[in-house]
XYZ file of C-alpha atoms in Angstrom:
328
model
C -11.681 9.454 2.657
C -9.374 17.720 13.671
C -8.443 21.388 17.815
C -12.367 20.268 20.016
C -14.115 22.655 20.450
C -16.620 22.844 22.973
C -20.660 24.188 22.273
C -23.409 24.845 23.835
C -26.934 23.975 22.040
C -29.444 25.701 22.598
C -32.525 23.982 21.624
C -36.206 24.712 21.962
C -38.444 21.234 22.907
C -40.569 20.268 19.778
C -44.510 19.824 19.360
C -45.181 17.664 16.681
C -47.781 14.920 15.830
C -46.168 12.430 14.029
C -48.983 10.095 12.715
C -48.120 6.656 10.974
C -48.720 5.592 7.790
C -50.600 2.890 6.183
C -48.473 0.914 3.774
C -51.519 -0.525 1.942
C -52.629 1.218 -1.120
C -51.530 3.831 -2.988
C -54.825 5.869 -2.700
C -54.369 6.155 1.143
C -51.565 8.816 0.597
C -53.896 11.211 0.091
C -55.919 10.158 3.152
C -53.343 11.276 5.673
C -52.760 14.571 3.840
C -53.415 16.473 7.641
C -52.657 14.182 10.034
C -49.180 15.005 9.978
C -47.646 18.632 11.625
C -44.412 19.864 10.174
C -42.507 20.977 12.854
C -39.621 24.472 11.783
C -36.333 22.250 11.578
C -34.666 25.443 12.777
C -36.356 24.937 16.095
C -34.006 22.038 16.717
C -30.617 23.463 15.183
C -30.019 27.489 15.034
C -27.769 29.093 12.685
C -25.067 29.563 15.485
C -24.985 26.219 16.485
C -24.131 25.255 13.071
C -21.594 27.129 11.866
C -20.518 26.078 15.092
C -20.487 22.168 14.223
C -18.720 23.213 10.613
C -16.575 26.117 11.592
C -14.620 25.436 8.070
C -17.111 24.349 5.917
C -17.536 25.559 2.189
C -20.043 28.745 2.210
C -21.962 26.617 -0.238
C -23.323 24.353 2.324
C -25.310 27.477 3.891
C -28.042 26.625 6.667
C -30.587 28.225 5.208
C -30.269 25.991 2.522
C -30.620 23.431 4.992
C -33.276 24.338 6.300
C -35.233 24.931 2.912
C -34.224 21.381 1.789
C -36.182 20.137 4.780
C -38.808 22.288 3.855
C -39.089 21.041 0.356
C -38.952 17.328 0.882
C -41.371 17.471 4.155
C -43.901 18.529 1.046
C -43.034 14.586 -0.224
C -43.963 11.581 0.118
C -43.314 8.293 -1.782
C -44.720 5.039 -1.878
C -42.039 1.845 -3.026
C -44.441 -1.199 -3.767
C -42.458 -4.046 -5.072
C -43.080 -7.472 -6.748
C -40.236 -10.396 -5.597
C -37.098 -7.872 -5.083
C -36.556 -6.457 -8.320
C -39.773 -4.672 -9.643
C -40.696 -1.822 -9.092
C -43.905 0.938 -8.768
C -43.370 3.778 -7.227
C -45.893 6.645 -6.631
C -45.002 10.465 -5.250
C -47.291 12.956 -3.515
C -47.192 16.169 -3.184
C -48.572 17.223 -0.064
C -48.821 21.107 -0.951
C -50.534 20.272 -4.181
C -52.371 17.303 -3.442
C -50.622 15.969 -7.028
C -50.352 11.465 -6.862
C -48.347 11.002 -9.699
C -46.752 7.387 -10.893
C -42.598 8.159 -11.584
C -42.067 4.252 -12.023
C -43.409 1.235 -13.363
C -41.342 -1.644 -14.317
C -42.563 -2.680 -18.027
C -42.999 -6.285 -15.689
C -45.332 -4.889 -12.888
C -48.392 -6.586 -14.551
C -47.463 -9.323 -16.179
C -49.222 -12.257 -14.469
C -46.207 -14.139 -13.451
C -44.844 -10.570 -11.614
C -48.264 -10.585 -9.859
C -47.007 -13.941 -8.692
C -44.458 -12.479 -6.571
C -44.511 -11.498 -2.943
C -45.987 -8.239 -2.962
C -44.615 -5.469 -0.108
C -45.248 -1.838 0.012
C -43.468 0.895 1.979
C -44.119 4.500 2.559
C -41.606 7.332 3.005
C -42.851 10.884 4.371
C -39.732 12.831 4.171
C -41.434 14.987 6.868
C -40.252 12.687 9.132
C -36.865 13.529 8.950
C -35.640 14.811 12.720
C -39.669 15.222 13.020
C -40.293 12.743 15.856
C -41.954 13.795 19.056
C -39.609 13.031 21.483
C -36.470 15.734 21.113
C -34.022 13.227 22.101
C -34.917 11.119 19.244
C -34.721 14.154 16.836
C -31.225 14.928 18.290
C -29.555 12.059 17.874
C -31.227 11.327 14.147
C -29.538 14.836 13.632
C -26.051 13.877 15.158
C -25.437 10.348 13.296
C -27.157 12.270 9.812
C -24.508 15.157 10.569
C -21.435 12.139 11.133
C -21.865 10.540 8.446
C -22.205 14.122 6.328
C -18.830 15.671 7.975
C -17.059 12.248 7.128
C -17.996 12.255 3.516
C -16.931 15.713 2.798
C -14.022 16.670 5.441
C -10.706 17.641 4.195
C -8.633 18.611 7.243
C -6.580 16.808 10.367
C -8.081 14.115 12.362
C -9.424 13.977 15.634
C -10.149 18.322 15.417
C -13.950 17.556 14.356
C -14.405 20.557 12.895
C -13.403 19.923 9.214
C -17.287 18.808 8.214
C -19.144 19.602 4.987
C -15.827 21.128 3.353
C -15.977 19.172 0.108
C -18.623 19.236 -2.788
C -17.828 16.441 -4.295
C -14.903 13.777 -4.179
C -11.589 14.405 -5.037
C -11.066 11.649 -7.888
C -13.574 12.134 -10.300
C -11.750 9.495 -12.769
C -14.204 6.947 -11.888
C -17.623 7.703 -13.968
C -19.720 5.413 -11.228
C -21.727 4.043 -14.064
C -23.687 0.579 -13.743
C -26.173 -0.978 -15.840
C -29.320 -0.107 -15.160
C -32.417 -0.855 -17.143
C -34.835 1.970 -15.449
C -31.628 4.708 -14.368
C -29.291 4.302 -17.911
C -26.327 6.767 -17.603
C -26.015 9.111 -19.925
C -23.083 9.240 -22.658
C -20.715 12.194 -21.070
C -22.172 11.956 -17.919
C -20.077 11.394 -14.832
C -22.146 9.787 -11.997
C -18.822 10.163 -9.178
C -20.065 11.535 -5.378
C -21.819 14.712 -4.894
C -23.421 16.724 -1.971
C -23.269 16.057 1.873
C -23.786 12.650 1.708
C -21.320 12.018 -1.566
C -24.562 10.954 -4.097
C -23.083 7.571 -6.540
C -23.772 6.195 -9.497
C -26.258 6.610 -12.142
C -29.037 4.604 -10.182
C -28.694 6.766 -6.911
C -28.965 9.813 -9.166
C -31.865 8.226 -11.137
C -33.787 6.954 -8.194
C -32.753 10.578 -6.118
C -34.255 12.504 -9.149
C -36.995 10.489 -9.263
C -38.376 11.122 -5.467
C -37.265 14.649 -5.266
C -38.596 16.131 -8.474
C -40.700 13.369 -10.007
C -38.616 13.404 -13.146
C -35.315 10.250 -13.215
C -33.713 12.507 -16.268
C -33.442 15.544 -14.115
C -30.030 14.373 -12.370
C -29.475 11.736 -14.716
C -28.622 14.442 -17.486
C -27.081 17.418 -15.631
C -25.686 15.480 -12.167
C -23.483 18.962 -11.499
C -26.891 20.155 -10.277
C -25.919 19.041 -7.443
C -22.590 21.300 -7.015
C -24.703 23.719 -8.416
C -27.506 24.419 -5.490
C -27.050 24.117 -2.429
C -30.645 23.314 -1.619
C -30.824 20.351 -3.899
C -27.348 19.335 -2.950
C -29.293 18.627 0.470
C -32.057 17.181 -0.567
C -30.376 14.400 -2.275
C -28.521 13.742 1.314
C -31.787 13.545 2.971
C -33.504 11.568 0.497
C -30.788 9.087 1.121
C -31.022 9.010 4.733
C -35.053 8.372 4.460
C -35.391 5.768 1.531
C -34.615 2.265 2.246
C -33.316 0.193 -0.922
C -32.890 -3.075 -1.869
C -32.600 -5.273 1.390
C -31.235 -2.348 3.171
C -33.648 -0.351 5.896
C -33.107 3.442 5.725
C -31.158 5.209 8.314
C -33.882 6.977 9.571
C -35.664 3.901 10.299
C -32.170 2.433 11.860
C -31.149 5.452 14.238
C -34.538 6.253 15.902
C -35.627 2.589 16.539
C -37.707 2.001 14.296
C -36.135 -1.147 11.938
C -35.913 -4.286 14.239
C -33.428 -6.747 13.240
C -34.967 -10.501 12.488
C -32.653 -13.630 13.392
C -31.232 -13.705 10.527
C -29.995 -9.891 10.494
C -28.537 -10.547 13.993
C -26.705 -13.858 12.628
C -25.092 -11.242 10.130
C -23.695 -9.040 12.986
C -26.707 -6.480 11.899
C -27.672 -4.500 15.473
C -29.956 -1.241 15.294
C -27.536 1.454 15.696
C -25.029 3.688 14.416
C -22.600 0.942 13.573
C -25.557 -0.225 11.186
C -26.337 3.305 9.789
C -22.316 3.364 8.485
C -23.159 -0.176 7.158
C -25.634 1.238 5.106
C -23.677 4.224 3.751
C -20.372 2.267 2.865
C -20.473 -1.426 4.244
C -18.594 -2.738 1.458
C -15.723 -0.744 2.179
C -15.634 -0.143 5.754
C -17.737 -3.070 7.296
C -16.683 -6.384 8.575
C -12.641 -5.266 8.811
C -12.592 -5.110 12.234
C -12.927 -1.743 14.912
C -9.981 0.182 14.017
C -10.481 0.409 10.697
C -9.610 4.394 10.171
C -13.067 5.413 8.141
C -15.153 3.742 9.931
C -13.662 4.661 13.017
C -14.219 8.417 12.041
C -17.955 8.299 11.506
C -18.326 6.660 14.572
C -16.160 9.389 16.386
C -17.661 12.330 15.079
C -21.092 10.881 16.073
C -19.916 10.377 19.656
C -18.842 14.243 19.080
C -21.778 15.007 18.251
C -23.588 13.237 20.588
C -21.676 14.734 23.528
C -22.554 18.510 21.880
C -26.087 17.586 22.222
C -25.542 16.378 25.927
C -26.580 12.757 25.160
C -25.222 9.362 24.938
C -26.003 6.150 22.534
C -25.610 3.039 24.146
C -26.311 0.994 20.995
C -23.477 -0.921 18.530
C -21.494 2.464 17.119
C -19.170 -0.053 14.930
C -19.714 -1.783 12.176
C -16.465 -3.949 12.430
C -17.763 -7.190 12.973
C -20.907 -6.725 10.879
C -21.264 -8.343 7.219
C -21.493 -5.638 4.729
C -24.842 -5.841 2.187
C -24.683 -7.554 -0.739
């Protein structure tokens, strides 16, 4: 920024009904309101199994906090409509409440020439997270989401795999991780380094993050050690990462169970669906495009074969991201 050990799962097949969404307007949230059955995330991963996978991780990272995290955000969904690449609306419903509320509007979104734009619209049901109806699917999403998490926060030997979800945030905390941003501003004081599972950076992450979880940019924006503070919302903001595509990038829910299909142009870029990709999405500036053995990237991709094996399954897609160009 390792002694095997060896574990049996135990896990209990899935019923779910995971119904697509139209990515039209924003009205039609409400529509689907019941055509979608959460499914009890601790049917697919029991509390044995993992403290298992994290034998030494910090008590903070608790599974029932887990598990209430993907309780909270299957309540959520969000829909990103965008003018050109740069402007933004974005709408969040509650599914318990039935509440449609408007978090963002770019001061642009109606000017005429904005309207000019291409227009594109994408919804994200966070129930979807390890919710699809084939287990398999569900499994691996779990394994590469748990890879990446035990990567970001390990603190122990290499090669043991069992040193996962030990830190809460990242050793050097010099760097504030603060960009301009017009919608996300930091805050004077405010530290925006990496937080959580999935290590949470700069003011825009927490902005955006705050925005989709709670419906309110300021509430991470102004207190960001909320994050080392509950465990529940130190989760959420790792699976809100791992569900919302950004910029150019897909999400890496969309990229581990098949869903995003690379065009011509993503394949001339080295960009394959797979794990490889997922890791290009999490830290391809760093760790993409230097080649197989670099040490970081190498990691991720061994825990998820780890993982992987635990589970009893195999991935046959592009693990590395060594030969891939990193996003802009």
């Amino acid at each position: 920024m390792m002694k095997q050990k060896s574990v049996k799962l135990i896990v209990v097949f899935l019923i779910c009904l995971c119904a697509g969404f139209p990515v039209s307007a924003a009205f039609k949230l409400n529509n689907s309101i019941h055509k979608a059955v959460p499914v009890s995330f601790s049917s697919l991963l029991s509390p044995v199994v993992f403290n298992k996978l994290f034998p030494l991780r910090n008590k903070f990272y608790s599974y029932n906090s887990l598990v209430q995290a993907v309780q909270n955000l299957a309540q959520i969904k969000i829909q990103i409509e965008k003018r050109g690449p740069f402007i933004y609306k974005i709408t969040r419903f509650d599914k318990h409440t039935g509440k449609q509320v408007v978090v963002r509007q770019d001061k642009d979104w109606n000017e005429p020439w904005a309207q000019q734009k291409e227009y594109t619209s994408t919804i994200i049901d966070y129930g979807l997270f390890c919710n699809h109806s084939d287990q398999k699917i569900n499994q691996r999403e779990l394994a590469a989401f748990f890879a990446q998490a035990a990567h970001e926060t390990r603190d122990g030997q290499d090669g043991r795999f069992n040193d996962g979800l030990m830190l809460k945030r990242e050793l050097d905390t010099t760097n504030a991780y603060v960009a301009a941003n017009v919608f996300y501003p930091a805050i004077a004081g405010k530290r925006y380094y990496g937080r959580g599972p999935l290590q949470l950076s700069y003011n825009g992450n927490y902005g955006f993050a705050s925005d989709c979880i709670f419906g309110d940019k300021n509430k991470l924006l102004a207190d960001p050690d909320l994050i080392l503070k509950d465990p529940v919302i130190a989760f959420e903001t790792a699976i809100y990462f791992w569900m919302t595509p950004q910029g150019t990038k897909p999400s890496a829910h969309d990229v581990i169970i098949g869903k995003w299909k690379p065009s011509a142009a993503d394949q001339a870029k080295g960009w394959t669906a797979g794990f490889g990709m997922v890791t290009n999405i999490v830290n391809g500036a760093i760790e993409c495009n230097h080649g197989d053995a670099l040490p970081a990237m190498k990691n991720r991709a061994d825990y998820y074969q780890h993982y992987l094996q635990l589970f009893g399954l195999t991935d046959s897609r592009k693990c590395s991201c060594g030969s891939m160009q990193p996003f802009p």
